[in-house]
Short mmCIF file of C-alpha atoms and ligand atoms in Angstrom, two decimals:
data_model
loop_
_atom_site.label_atom_id
_atom_site.label_comp_id
_atom_site.label_asym_id
_atom_site.label_seq_id
_atom_site.Cartn_x
_atom_site.Cartn_y
_atom_site.Cartn_z
CA MET A 5 -14.39 8.66 -21.36
CA THR A 6 -17.77 8.60 -19.60
CA MET A 7 -17.92 7.27 -16.04
CA ALA A 8 -20.08 4.34 -17.19
CA ALA A 9 -17.61 3.33 -19.89
CA GLN A 10 -14.72 3.70 -17.47
CA LYS A 11 -16.45 1.49 -14.90
CA THR A 12 -17.20 -1.29 -17.36
CA GLU A 13 -13.60 -1.45 -18.47
CA THR A 14 -12.38 -1.38 -14.87
CA GLU A 15 -14.70 -4.17 -13.82
CA ALA A 16 -13.49 -6.34 -16.64
CA GLN A 17 -9.93 -5.99 -15.36
CA ALA A 18 -10.17 -6.62 -11.62
CA GLY A 19 -13.25 -8.84 -11.81
CA ASN A 20 -11.45 -11.92 -13.08
CA LYS A 21 -8.62 -11.83 -10.54
CA ASP A 22 -8.81 -14.30 -7.72
CA MET A 23 -7.20 -13.09 -4.50
CA LYS A 24 -6.48 -16.67 -3.33
CA GLU A 25 -4.53 -17.31 -6.55
CA ILE A 26 -2.58 -14.08 -6.11
CA VAL A 27 -1.66 -14.93 -2.51
CA ALA A 28 -0.63 -18.43 -3.66
CA LEU A 29 1.60 -17.03 -6.41
CA CYS A 30 3.23 -14.63 -3.92
CA LYS A 31 4.08 -17.58 -1.68
CA ARG A 32 5.08 -19.96 -4.50
CA ARG A 33 7.49 -17.53 -6.14
CA GLY A 34 8.91 -15.91 -3.01
CA PHE A 35 7.24 -12.50 -2.95
CA ILE A 36 5.45 -12.61 0.41
CA PHE A 37 5.31 -15.18 3.22
CA PRO A 38 3.27 -15.22 6.43
CA ALA A 39 5.55 -13.97 9.25
CA SER A 40 6.95 -16.77 11.45
CA GLU A 41 5.26 -19.30 9.21
CA ILE A 42 7.00 -22.29 10.80
CA TYR A 43 5.22 -21.34 14.04
CA GLY A 44 1.84 -21.04 12.35
CA GLY A 45 2.19 -17.41 11.23
CA PHE A 46 1.25 -14.31 13.22
CA ASN A 47 -2.00 -12.56 12.34
CA GLY A 48 -1.37 -9.19 10.69
CA PHE A 49 2.36 -9.66 10.04
CA TRP A 50 4.04 -10.58 6.78
CA ASP A 51 7.60 -11.19 5.56
CA TYR A 52 8.84 -10.09 2.16
CA GLY A 53 10.77 -12.82 0.36
CA PRO A 54 13.63 -12.34 -2.12
CA LEU A 55 11.42 -11.00 -4.93
CA GLY A 56 9.00 -9.13 -2.65
CA ALA A 57 11.90 -7.28 -1.03
CA GLU A 58 13.17 -6.23 -4.47
CA LEU A 59 9.73 -5.16 -5.64
CA LYS A 60 9.16 -3.15 -2.45
CA ASN A 61 12.60 -1.52 -2.66
CA ASN A 62 11.97 -0.56 -6.28
CA ILE A 63 8.69 1.16 -5.42
CA ARG A 64 10.28 2.83 -2.39
CA ASP A 65 13.24 4.11 -4.45
CA LEU A 66 10.98 5.42 -7.22
CA TRP A 67 8.92 7.35 -4.65
CA TRP A 68 12.05 8.82 -3.08
CA LYS A 69 13.36 9.83 -6.50
CA ALA A 70 10.03 11.42 -7.49
CA MET A 71 9.69 13.27 -4.19
CA VAL A 72 13.20 14.04 -2.90
CA THR A 73 15.87 13.56 -5.58
CA THR A 74 13.98 15.06 -8.52
CA PRO A 75 10.78 16.55 -7.13
CA PRO A 76 8.15 17.82 -9.57
CA LEU A 77 8.21 21.30 -11.04
CA GLY A 78 5.85 23.72 -9.30
CA PRO A 79 3.27 25.94 -11.01
CA ASP A 80 6.07 28.49 -11.67
CA GLY A 81 8.09 25.89 -13.60
CA GLN A 82 10.79 25.68 -10.90
CA PRO A 83 11.67 22.44 -9.05
CA LEU A 84 9.94 22.15 -5.68
CA GLN A 85 12.05 21.98 -2.51
CA ILE A 86 11.59 18.67 -0.72
CA VAL A 87 14.10 17.21 1.72
CA GLY A 88 14.26 13.73 3.22
CA LEU A 89 14.16 12.53 6.82
CA ASP A 90 14.60 9.28 8.72
CA SER A 91 13.20 9.68 12.23
CA SER A 92 12.89 7.21 15.12
CA ILE A 93 10.04 4.75 15.27
CA ILE A 94 9.78 5.32 19.03
CA GLN A 95 9.52 8.98 20.02
CA ASN A 96 8.79 10.83 23.23
CA PRO A 97 5.18 9.82 24.05
CA LYS A 98 4.32 13.52 24.41
CA LEU A 99 4.39 13.66 20.61
CA TRP A 100 1.35 11.38 20.40
CA GLU A 101 -0.44 13.26 23.17
CA ALA A 102 0.03 16.52 21.28
CA SER A 103 -1.09 15.03 17.96
CA GLY A 104 -4.24 13.60 19.54
CA HIS A 105 -3.33 9.97 18.85
CA THR A 106 -3.34 8.93 22.52
CA THR A 107 -7.00 9.92 22.85
CA SER A 108 -8.42 9.80 19.31
CA PHE A 109 -6.55 7.25 17.22
CA SER A 110 -9.09 4.53 17.60
CA ASP A 111 -11.56 2.34 15.75
CA PRO A 112 -14.94 1.06 16.99
CA MET A 113 -14.82 -2.57 18.07
CA VAL A 114 -17.24 -5.13 19.37
CA ASP A 115 -16.51 -8.16 21.51
CA CYS A 116 -18.28 -11.48 21.33
CA ARG A 117 -19.23 -12.53 24.87
CA GLU A 118 -19.42 -16.19 23.82
CA THR A 119 -16.19 -16.68 21.82
CA LYS A 120 -14.19 -13.79 23.37
CA LYS A 121 -13.27 -12.71 19.83
CA ARG A 122 -13.03 -9.04 18.93
CA TYR A 123 -14.14 -7.46 15.64
CA ARG A 124 -13.94 -4.06 14.03
CA ALA A 125 -17.57 -2.92 14.18
CA ASP A 126 -17.48 -0.97 10.92
CA HIS A 127 -16.14 -4.05 9.10
CA LEU A 128 -19.03 -6.37 10.02
CA LEU A 129 -21.92 -6.78 7.60
CA ILE A 130 -25.30 -7.81 8.97
CA TYR A 131 -27.67 -9.84 6.76
CA LYS A 132 -31.26 -9.11 7.83
CA ASP A 133 -34.07 -11.31 6.50
CA ARG A 134 -36.77 -9.19 4.85
CA GLY A 135 -39.48 -11.53 6.06
CA GLY A 136 -38.48 -10.94 9.68
CA ALA A 137 -36.91 -14.37 10.25
CA LEU A 138 -34.09 -14.54 12.80
CA PRO A 139 -31.19 -14.55 13.44
CA TRP A 140 -29.53 -11.73 11.56
CA VAL A 141 -26.19 -13.08 10.35
CA ALA A 142 -22.89 -11.18 10.85
CA VAL A 143 -19.94 -11.74 8.49
CA PHE A 144 -16.83 -9.78 7.49
CA GLU A 145 -17.15 -7.29 4.67
CA GLY A 146 -15.28 -8.18 1.47
CA ASP A 147 -15.73 -9.95 -1.81
CA GLU A 148 -16.63 -13.23 -0.11
CA ALA A 149 -19.22 -11.77 2.25
CA ASP A 150 -22.19 -13.25 0.36
CA GLU A 151 -20.56 -16.70 0.23
CA ASP A 152 -19.65 -16.53 3.92
CA ALA A 153 -23.16 -15.40 4.81
CA ALA A 154 -24.69 -18.27 2.81
CA LYS A 155 -22.47 -20.79 4.63
CA ARG A 156 -23.36 -19.30 8.02
CA MET A 157 -27.06 -19.37 7.18
CA LYS A 158 -26.88 -23.08 6.33
CA LYS A 159 -25.44 -23.70 9.79
CA VAL A 160 -27.63 -21.44 11.91
CA ALA A 161 -31.08 -21.49 10.27
CA LYS A 162 -32.65 -23.17 7.26
CA ASN A 163 -35.33 -20.58 6.54
CA ILE A 164 -33.12 -17.64 5.57
CA SER A 165 -31.20 -16.96 2.37
CA VAL A 166 -28.80 -14.26 1.20
CA GLU A 167 -31.13 -13.32 -1.67
CA ASN A 168 -33.89 -12.45 0.77
CA CYS A 169 -31.75 -10.23 2.99
CA ASP A 170 -30.98 -6.53 3.31
CA VAL A 171 -27.41 -5.82 4.33
CA SER A 172 -26.23 -3.15 6.81
CA VAL A 173 -22.91 -2.31 8.42
CA LEU A 174 -23.09 -3.11 12.14
CA THR A 175 -22.32 0.49 13.15
CA ASP A 176 -25.44 1.69 11.28
CA LEU A 177 -27.74 -0.43 13.47
CA GLU A 178 -29.40 0.43 16.79
CA VAL A 179 -27.67 -1.27 19.74
CA SER A 180 -31.11 -2.64 20.76
CA ASP A 181 -31.06 -4.70 17.52
CA PHE A 182 -27.82 -6.48 18.51
CA GLU A 183 -29.82 -9.14 20.36
CA LYS A 184 -31.09 -10.40 16.97
CA ILE A 185 -27.57 -10.89 15.56
CA ILE A 186 -25.44 -14.02 15.56
CA GLY A 187 -21.71 -13.12 15.57
CA PRO A 188 -19.34 -14.41 12.84
CA ASP A 189 -18.01 -17.22 15.06
CA ALA A 190 -20.76 -17.61 17.63
CA LYS A 191 -23.21 -20.45 18.24
CA GLU A 192 -25.65 -18.33 20.24
CA VAL A 193 -27.59 -15.24 19.19
CA GLY A 194 -27.15 -11.82 20.82
CA THR A 195 -23.57 -12.13 22.07
CA LEU A 196 -22.06 -9.04 20.42
CA THR A 197 -21.38 -6.14 22.77
CA GLU A 198 -21.99 -2.46 22.15
CA PRO A 199 -19.16 -0.95 20.02
CA LYS A 200 -16.36 0.68 22.03
CA GLU A 201 -13.42 2.74 20.81
CA PHE A 202 -10.13 0.77 20.78
CA ASN A 203 -6.80 2.64 20.55
CA LEU A 204 -4.67 1.27 17.72
CA MET A 205 -1.25 2.25 19.00
CA PHE A 206 1.14 -0.51 20.09
CA LYS A 207 2.43 0.18 23.59
CA THR A 208 5.87 -0.72 24.83
CA TYR A 209 8.07 0.12 27.82
CA VAL A 210 11.32 2.01 27.48
CA GLY A 211 14.01 1.14 30.04
CA ALA A 212 14.19 -1.59 32.62
CA THR A 213 10.91 -1.00 34.44
CA ALA A 214 7.59 -1.96 32.94
CA SER A 215 5.67 0.82 34.69
CA GLU A 216 3.10 3.30 33.37
CA ASP A 217 5.76 6.06 33.60
CA ASN A 218 7.85 4.23 31.01
CA VAL A 219 5.14 3.66 28.43
CA ALA A 220 6.04 4.59 24.85
CA TYR A 221 4.41 3.81 21.51
CA LEU A 222 5.49 2.38 18.18
CA ARG A 223 4.62 5.12 15.70
CA PRO A 224 1.23 4.61 14.06
CA GLU A 225 2.24 6.83 11.13
CA THR A 226 5.53 8.26 9.91
CA CYS A 227 4.41 11.90 9.82
CA GLY A 228 4.73 12.45 13.59
CA GLY A 229 8.53 12.35 13.30
CA ILE A 230 8.36 14.92 10.51
CA PHE A 231 6.40 17.49 12.52
CA VAL A 232 8.73 17.32 15.53
CA ASN A 233 11.68 17.93 13.18
CA TYR A 234 10.05 20.83 11.30
CA ARG A 235 12.09 23.44 13.21
CA ASN A 236 15.36 21.49 12.86
CA VAL A 237 14.87 21.23 9.11
CA LEU A 238 13.85 24.87 8.74
CA ASP A 239 16.93 25.96 10.69
CA THR A 240 19.43 23.74 8.85
CA ALA A 241 18.26 22.85 5.36
CA ARG A 242 18.05 26.33 3.79
CA VAL A 243 14.45 25.79 2.77
CA LYS A 244 11.73 28.43 2.49
CA VAL A 245 7.96 27.97 2.59
CA PRO A 246 6.60 26.30 0.51
CA PHE A 247 8.73 23.21 1.06
CA GLY A 248 8.30 19.57 1.90
CA ILE A 249 9.78 16.94 4.22
CA ALA A 250 9.49 13.34 3.07
CA GLN A 251 9.93 10.11 4.97
CA ILE A 252 9.58 6.39 4.28
CA GLY A 253 9.43 3.83 7.03
CA LYS A 254 7.64 1.30 9.16
CA ALA A 255 4.43 2.14 10.99
CA TYR A 256 2.47 -0.01 13.43
CA ARG A 257 -1.24 -0.25 14.16
CA ASN A 258 -2.87 -2.83 16.33
CA GLU A 259 -5.64 -3.31 13.77
CA VAL A 260 -8.59 -5.15 15.29
CA THR A 261 -9.17 -7.22 12.19
CA PRO A 262 -6.11 -7.30 9.90
CA ARG A 263 -7.48 -8.49 6.55
CA ASN A 264 -7.03 -8.91 2.87
CA PHE A 265 -3.43 -10.11 2.79
CA ILE A 266 -1.03 -7.16 3.18
CA PHE A 267 -3.76 -4.53 2.58
CA ARG A 268 -4.40 -4.10 6.29
CA SER A 269 -1.57 -5.41 8.41
CA ARG A 270 -0.32 -4.55 11.87
CA GLU A 271 3.19 -3.69 10.71
CA PHE A 272 3.44 -1.88 7.38
CA GLU A 273 5.42 0.80 5.59
CA GLN A 274 4.36 4.29 4.65
CA MET A 275 5.69 6.91 2.27
CA GLU A 276 4.62 10.32 3.51
CA MET A 277 5.43 13.90 2.63
CA GLU A 278 4.39 16.97 4.59
CA TRP A 279 4.14 20.02 2.34
CA PHE A 280 4.36 23.25 4.38
CA CYS A 281 2.69 26.18 2.63
CA HIS A 282 0.99 29.52 3.17
CA PRO A 283 -2.63 29.03 4.37
CA ASP A 284 -3.98 31.00 1.39
CA ASP A 285 -2.29 28.62 -1.07
CA ALA A 286 -3.28 25.36 0.62
CA ALA A 287 -6.31 24.53 -1.54
CA GLU A 288 -4.31 24.98 -4.72
CA TRP A 289 -1.44 22.82 -3.40
CA ARG A 290 -3.88 20.12 -2.36
CA GLN A 291 -5.09 19.81 -5.95
CA PHE A 292 -1.48 19.95 -7.18
CA TRP A 293 -0.53 16.98 -5.00
CA ILE A 294 -3.66 14.97 -5.86
CA ASP A 295 -2.70 15.31 -9.53
CA GLU A 296 1.01 14.62 -9.02
CA ARG A 297 0.48 11.60 -6.85
CA THR A 298 -2.06 10.08 -9.24
CA LYS A 299 0.38 10.60 -12.10
CA TRP A 300 3.07 8.85 -10.08
CA TRP A 301 0.99 5.74 -9.40
CA LYS A 302 0.29 5.53 -13.12
CA SER A 303 3.98 6.02 -13.91
CA ILE A 304 4.83 2.82 -12.02
CA GLY A 305 2.26 0.90 -13.99
CA LEU A 306 -1.15 1.13 -12.31
CA LYS A 307 -3.82 1.31 -14.98
CA ASP A 308 -5.75 4.52 -15.36
CA THR A 309 -9.02 2.63 -15.08
CA SER A 310 -8.02 0.98 -11.77
CA LEU A 311 -7.72 4.32 -9.92
CA ILE A 312 -10.34 6.76 -8.69
CA HIS A 313 -10.43 9.80 -6.42
CA ARG A 314 -12.79 9.89 -3.46
CA GLU A 315 -13.45 12.97 -1.35
CA HIS A 316 -13.99 12.05 2.33
CA ASP A 317 -17.52 12.53 3.62
CA ALA A 318 -18.02 14.93 6.53
CA ASP A 319 -18.52 12.03 8.99
CA GLU A 320 -15.16 10.39 8.22
CA LEU A 321 -12.98 13.49 8.49
CA ALA A 322 -9.85 12.88 10.54
CA HIS A 323 -9.59 14.41 14.00
CA TYR A 324 -7.40 17.24 12.66
CA ALA A 325 -9.47 18.17 9.62
CA LYS A 326 -11.81 21.10 9.31
CA GLU A 327 -14.92 20.61 7.24
CA GLY A 328 -14.63 21.66 3.61
CA VAL A 329 -10.87 21.20 3.37
CA GLY A 330 -10.71 17.48 3.97
CA THR A 331 -8.96 14.51 2.45
CA VAL A 332 -9.13 13.07 -1.02
CA ASP A 333 -8.25 9.40 -1.23
CA ILE A 334 -6.61 7.89 -4.26
CA GLU A 335 -8.27 4.49 -4.40
CA PHE A 336 -7.37 1.35 -6.32
CA GLN A 337 -9.69 -1.40 -7.47
CA PHE A 338 -8.37 -4.40 -5.54
CA PRO A 339 -9.84 -7.82 -6.41
CA PHE A 340 -11.32 -8.06 -2.89
CA SER A 341 -12.91 -4.61 -3.08
CA TRP A 342 -14.24 -5.18 -6.61
CA PRO A 343 -16.44 -3.70 -7.99
CA GLY A 344 -15.52 -1.07 -5.37
CA PHE A 345 -12.17 0.46 -4.55
CA GLY A 346 -9.84 0.53 -1.54
CA GLU A 347 -7.65 3.36 -0.24
CA LEU A 348 -4.09 3.48 -1.54
CA GLU A 349 -3.14 7.01 -0.56
CA GLY A 350 -4.79 9.93 1.20
CA VAL A 351 -4.02 13.53 0.27
CA ALA A 352 -5.04 15.49 3.36
CA HIS A 353 -5.19 19.17 4.15
CA ARG A 354 -4.07 19.03 7.78
CA CYS A 355 -4.36 22.82 8.20
CA ASP A 356 -2.01 24.10 10.95
CA TYR A 357 -3.28 21.41 13.34
CA ASP A 358 -0.04 19.51 13.97
CA LEU A 359 2.36 22.46 14.21
CA SER A 360 -0.07 24.42 16.42
CA LYS A 361 -0.53 21.45 18.73
CA HIS A 362 3.25 20.92 19.00
CA GLN A 363 3.71 24.63 19.68
CA GLU A 364 1.10 24.43 22.43
CA HIS A 365 2.45 21.23 24.02
CA SER A 366 6.21 21.84 23.66
CA GLY A 367 6.25 25.60 24.19
CA GLN A 368 8.51 25.87 21.09
CA LYS A 369 7.61 28.42 18.41
CA MET A 370 6.48 26.89 15.13
CA GLU A 371 5.84 30.17 13.34
CA TYR A 372 7.42 30.91 10.02
CA ILE A 373 8.59 34.44 9.26
CA ASP A 374 8.39 35.27 5.57
CA PRO A 375 11.83 36.70 4.63
CA HIS A 376 10.30 39.11 2.10
CA THR A 377 7.20 40.40 3.86
CA ASN A 378 8.02 39.60 7.52
CA GLU A 379 4.56 38.04 7.80
CA ARG A 380 4.42 35.58 10.70
CA TYR A 381 2.26 32.50 10.40
CA ILE A 382 2.06 28.80 11.15
CA PRO A 383 2.23 27.06 7.77
CA HIS A 384 -0.62 24.86 6.61
CA VAL A 385 0.21 21.31 5.63
CA ILE A 386 -0.82 19.24 2.64
CA GLU A 387 0.02 15.60 3.26
CA PRO A 388 0.19 12.95 0.54
CA ALA A 389 0.32 9.80 2.72
CA SER A 390 0.59 6.48 0.99
CA GLY A 391 1.18 2.91 1.99
CA LEU A 392 4.33 1.36 0.54
CA THR A 393 3.24 -2.15 1.39
CA ARG A 394 -0.31 -1.42 0.24
CA GLY A 395 1.29 -0.06 -2.95
CA VAL A 396 3.12 -3.37 -3.36
CA LEU A 397 -0.24 -5.13 -3.17
CA ALA A 398 -1.81 -2.78 -5.72
CA VAL A 399 1.10 -3.30 -8.10
CA ILE A 400 0.91 -7.08 -7.66
CA CYS A 401 -2.88 -7.18 -8.20
CA ASP A 402 -2.65 -4.89 -11.21
CA ALA A 403 0.15 -6.94 -12.76
CA TYR A 404 -1.52 -10.32 -12.24
CA THR A 405 -2.76 -11.37 -15.69
CA VAL A 406 -4.53 -14.62 -16.46
CA ASP A 407 -3.45 -16.11 -19.80
CA GLU A 408 -4.62 -19.66 -20.41
CA SER A 409 -2.48 -19.90 -23.53
CA ARG A 410 0.83 -20.17 -21.69
CA PRO A 411 2.09 -23.01 -19.48
CA SER A 412 2.07 -20.91 -16.28
CA GLY A 413 -1.55 -19.87 -17.01
CA VAL A 414 -0.67 -16.45 -15.67
CA PHE A 415 1.99 -13.77 -15.96
CA MET A 416 2.87 -10.69 -13.94
CA ASP A 417 2.68 -7.64 -16.15
CA PHE A 418 4.98 -5.49 -13.97
CA HIS A 419 6.05 -2.14 -15.32
CA PRO A 420 9.78 -2.57 -16.04
CA SER A 421 10.66 0.11 -13.45
CA VAL A 422 9.23 -2.02 -10.59
CA ALA A 423 9.90 -5.53 -11.94
CA PRO A 424 12.15 -7.34 -9.42
CA LYS A 425 14.26 -8.71 -12.31
CA LYS A 426 14.61 -6.71 -15.50
CA ALA A 427 15.86 -9.63 -17.57
CA ALA A 428 16.76 -13.30 -17.27
CA ILE A 429 19.60 -15.11 -18.99
CA LEU A 430 18.78 -18.70 -19.80
CA PRO A 431 21.39 -21.02 -21.33
CA LEU A 432 19.51 -23.75 -23.24
CA THR A 433 21.71 -26.50 -21.78
CA ALA A 434 23.44 -26.64 -18.41
CA LYS A 435 26.85 -27.75 -19.70
CA GLY A 436 29.41 -26.54 -22.24
CA ALA A 437 29.40 -23.30 -24.20
CA HIS A 438 25.84 -22.19 -23.31
CA PRO A 439 26.38 -21.58 -19.56
CA GLU A 440 29.81 -20.09 -20.24
CA ILE A 441 28.43 -17.45 -22.61
CA ALA A 442 25.48 -16.91 -20.27
CA THR A 443 27.69 -16.31 -17.25
CA LYS A 444 29.84 -13.81 -19.16
CA LEU A 445 26.73 -11.93 -20.28
CA TYR A 446 25.35 -12.00 -16.75
CA MET A 447 28.58 -10.52 -15.31
CA GLU A 448 28.30 -7.63 -17.77
CA LEU A 449 24.60 -6.91 -17.40
CA ARG A 450 24.41 -7.18 -13.62
CA GLU A 451 26.47 -4.00 -13.35
CA HIS A 452 23.49 -2.17 -14.87
CA TYR A 453 20.31 -4.07 -14.02
CA ALA A 454 18.85 -6.65 -11.63
CA ILE A 455 19.39 -9.78 -13.74
CA ASP A 456 18.45 -13.39 -13.09
CA LEU A 457 20.82 -16.10 -14.33
CA ASP A 458 18.85 -19.34 -14.38
CA ILE A 459 20.68 -22.41 -15.62
CA LYS A 460 18.78 -25.53 -14.59
CA GLN A 461 15.43 -27.13 -15.64
CA ASN A 462 13.83 -27.36 -19.06
CA ILE A 463 13.39 -24.08 -20.88
CA GLY A 464 9.56 -24.17 -20.74
CA LYS A 465 9.60 -24.33 -16.93
CA ARG A 466 12.13 -21.53 -16.77
CA TYR A 467 9.98 -19.30 -19.03
CA ALA A 468 6.99 -20.12 -16.82
CA ARG A 469 8.93 -19.02 -13.74
CA GLN A 470 10.03 -15.77 -15.37
CA ASP A 471 6.42 -15.11 -16.46
CA GLU A 472 5.23 -15.58 -12.89
CA ILE A 473 7.88 -13.30 -11.43
CA GLY A 474 7.21 -10.71 -14.12
CA THR A 475 10.60 -10.51 -15.83
CA PRO A 476 10.10 -8.35 -18.95
CA TYR A 477 12.74 -10.06 -21.14
CA CYS A 478 14.46 -13.46 -21.34
CA PHE A 479 17.66 -13.97 -23.30
CA THR A 480 18.24 -17.57 -24.34
CA ILE A 481 21.69 -18.79 -25.27
CA ASP A 482 21.71 -21.71 -27.76
CA ASP A 483 24.00 -23.37 -30.34
CA GLN A 484 23.54 -20.50 -32.76
CA THR A 485 24.92 -18.09 -30.14
CA ALA A 486 28.28 -19.85 -30.29
CA GLU A 487 28.21 -19.59 -34.11
CA ASP A 488 27.05 -16.04 -34.79
CA GLY A 489 26.83 -14.31 -31.39
CA THR A 490 23.04 -13.90 -31.46
CA VAL A 491 20.59 -14.82 -28.69
CA THR A 492 16.83 -15.22 -28.59
CA VAL A 493 15.02 -12.46 -26.77
CA ARG A 494 11.54 -13.34 -25.56
CA ASP A 495 9.04 -10.63 -24.70
CA ARG A 496 7.09 -11.51 -21.53
CA ASN A 497 3.75 -10.05 -22.63
CA THR A 498 3.62 -11.05 -26.29
CA MET A 499 5.82 -14.16 -25.98
CA ALA A 500 7.23 -13.08 -29.36
CA GLN A 501 10.84 -14.10 -29.94
CA GLU A 502 13.49 -12.44 -32.08
CA ARG A 503 17.25 -12.80 -32.34
CA ILE A 504 19.60 -10.01 -31.36
CA HIS A 505 23.38 -9.85 -31.15
CA LEU A 506 25.08 -10.16 -27.77
CA ASP A 507 26.72 -6.78 -28.37
CA ASN A 508 23.32 -5.10 -28.64
CA ILE A 509 21.70 -6.47 -25.49
CA LEU A 510 22.64 -3.58 -23.23
CA SER A 511 21.36 -0.96 -25.67
CA PHE A 512 18.22 -3.08 -26.17
CA LEU A 513 17.56 -3.00 -22.42
CA ARG A 514 18.37 0.72 -22.22
CA GLU A 515 15.82 1.40 -24.94
CA LYS A 516 13.11 -0.85 -23.51
CA ILE A 517 13.61 -0.36 -19.77
CA GLY A 518 15.42 2.94 -19.39
P1 LIG B 11 -7.69 2.90 6.48
O1 LIG B 11 -8.91 3.78 6.33
O2 LIG B 11 -7.53 1.92 5.34
O3 LIG B 11 -7.55 2.27 7.83
P2 LIG B 11 -6.26 5.29 7.04
O4 LIG B 11 -7.12 6.29 6.34
O5 LIG B 11 -6.33 5.15 8.50
O6 LIG B 11 -6.43 3.86 6.33
P3 LIG B 11 -3.86 6.79 6.84
O7 LIG B 11 -3.73 7.04 8.28
O8 LIG B 11 -4.32 7.90 5.96
O9 LIG B 11 -4.77 5.50 6.59
O10 LIG B 11 -2.50 6.18 6.30
C1 LIG B 11 -1.97 6.47 5.04
C2 LIG B 11 -1.78 5.21 4.23
O11 LIG B 11 -1.11 4.20 4.98
C3 LIG B 11 -3.06 4.55 3.76
O12 LIG B 11 -3.56 5.15 2.58
C4 LIG B 11 -2.61 3.13 3.50
O13 LIG B 11 -2.03 3.03 2.20
C5 LIG B 11 -1.53 2.92 4.54
N1 LIG B 11 -2.07 2.15 5.68
C6 LIG B 11 -2.77 2.61 6.72
N2 LIG B 11 -3.08 1.61 7.58
C7 LIG B 11 -2.53 0.49 7.04
C8 LIG B 11 -2.49 -0.88 7.47
N3 LIG B 11 -3.04 -1.29 8.60
N4 LIG B 11 -1.84 -1.77 6.67
C9 LIG B 11 -1.25 -1.38 5.52
N5 LIG B 11 -1.26 -0.11 5.08
C10 LIG B 11 -1.89 0.82 5.83
#
């Protein structure tokens, strides 16, 4: 398919999805709630409700299976060696000094002198009137930037309009131009300060005294714990280079402007794997992992046309990267990034940066001695690093399908492997034989699949609920079930109904869901 054709199809998919509607559905059906909502929420923190927790666990388990339990076959046709790890969130702070996070893990931020608010400088868009009228209007980047800018313009000046503006990112402007800008929440012009680097790590104190000597950090990424356990794993797990160590867990970043629902939050989960290989083979392994990881995202349901690869430009290379061997991002077309894409996973060539730094700082040898050739070297690392919670958002956005023809107006087209419930059992009436048969069926099926037994409300409302939570199949028990043992099975996507015998339901699910 040509790029142009691919883009048109992609636009048609994400373009009609409204982020506000998606967030509302997540709340309404119990996928995701604002953290501490009864106290007004807490910016950048989210809680996963009953269905969100199941969806997240399903994605997490599928990643672990694909990486650790049954890793892919390598170029020689043999299974790769990847082992799992579960390291502490809080580590010795020397780890983050060695990895460069204490000094370099930062984003540029600006303060507003008037409102005392702080913004991420590279996330502010500046609307500059072509005719030279002032002020220049600052708003957050995102799909509503034009709307926000238009609203701001109405408030601050009548003679400017979005159509007559050029747009720049704040960090691309000269600081001397800042005096022309009105901040996103300000009343006065020229109150934004020069951008300064702001470290994203959350600090805490370990032990009883809150002194600088006791400072520690919540990990900003899960890979740090992998590197400090590289020697332990090498010495105990009977692995040989090339091999991988995989970890899933929470990570914390004090993001200046958490935005776009769970896309950028302050507490989130990552799924990371460090692949230790010979330096000469690193480029080939990088391509291998870009391909494998893209295949995996598609295997859990993300549409081919919603994903792209993006090679990092030289100016955005991470502090460990050497030019020419950088990171490729796997990006997904989120409704708020549409028609653009947002990062879902980065596949980075980290060279020998981390192991060399830990060798230097800890004094412990990180060299690998090849058992066949006796060659000594520090392995290079290819790192597929993805966001589990960001993956949940991608899966939710991809699944969200508007369909005016059904009562819910929308259904979640989850791939069966990630769907929180694989099937629902719905007795037509709440009393008598229907619920009895339904309960018996539920007790059998729940041994094999996550099943919802929903007894109350009229059947239309129950179908609507199952459509909105993305349950692939509904089995309805009615009078005929008592007579001939058949139930209605309703397909979520087509809404087509057929009758199958109770005895065949398990094999039906096995065939359809796996
Ligand atoms: P970004 O450019 O979006 O800030 P990053 O390049 O700093 O992300 P990495 O350090 O490569 O991200 O982290 C790996 C993955 O972790 C990302 O691809 C993303 O899926 C996830 N991730 C990173 N920061 C956040 C966050 N604040 N909230 C949710 N997920 C995140």
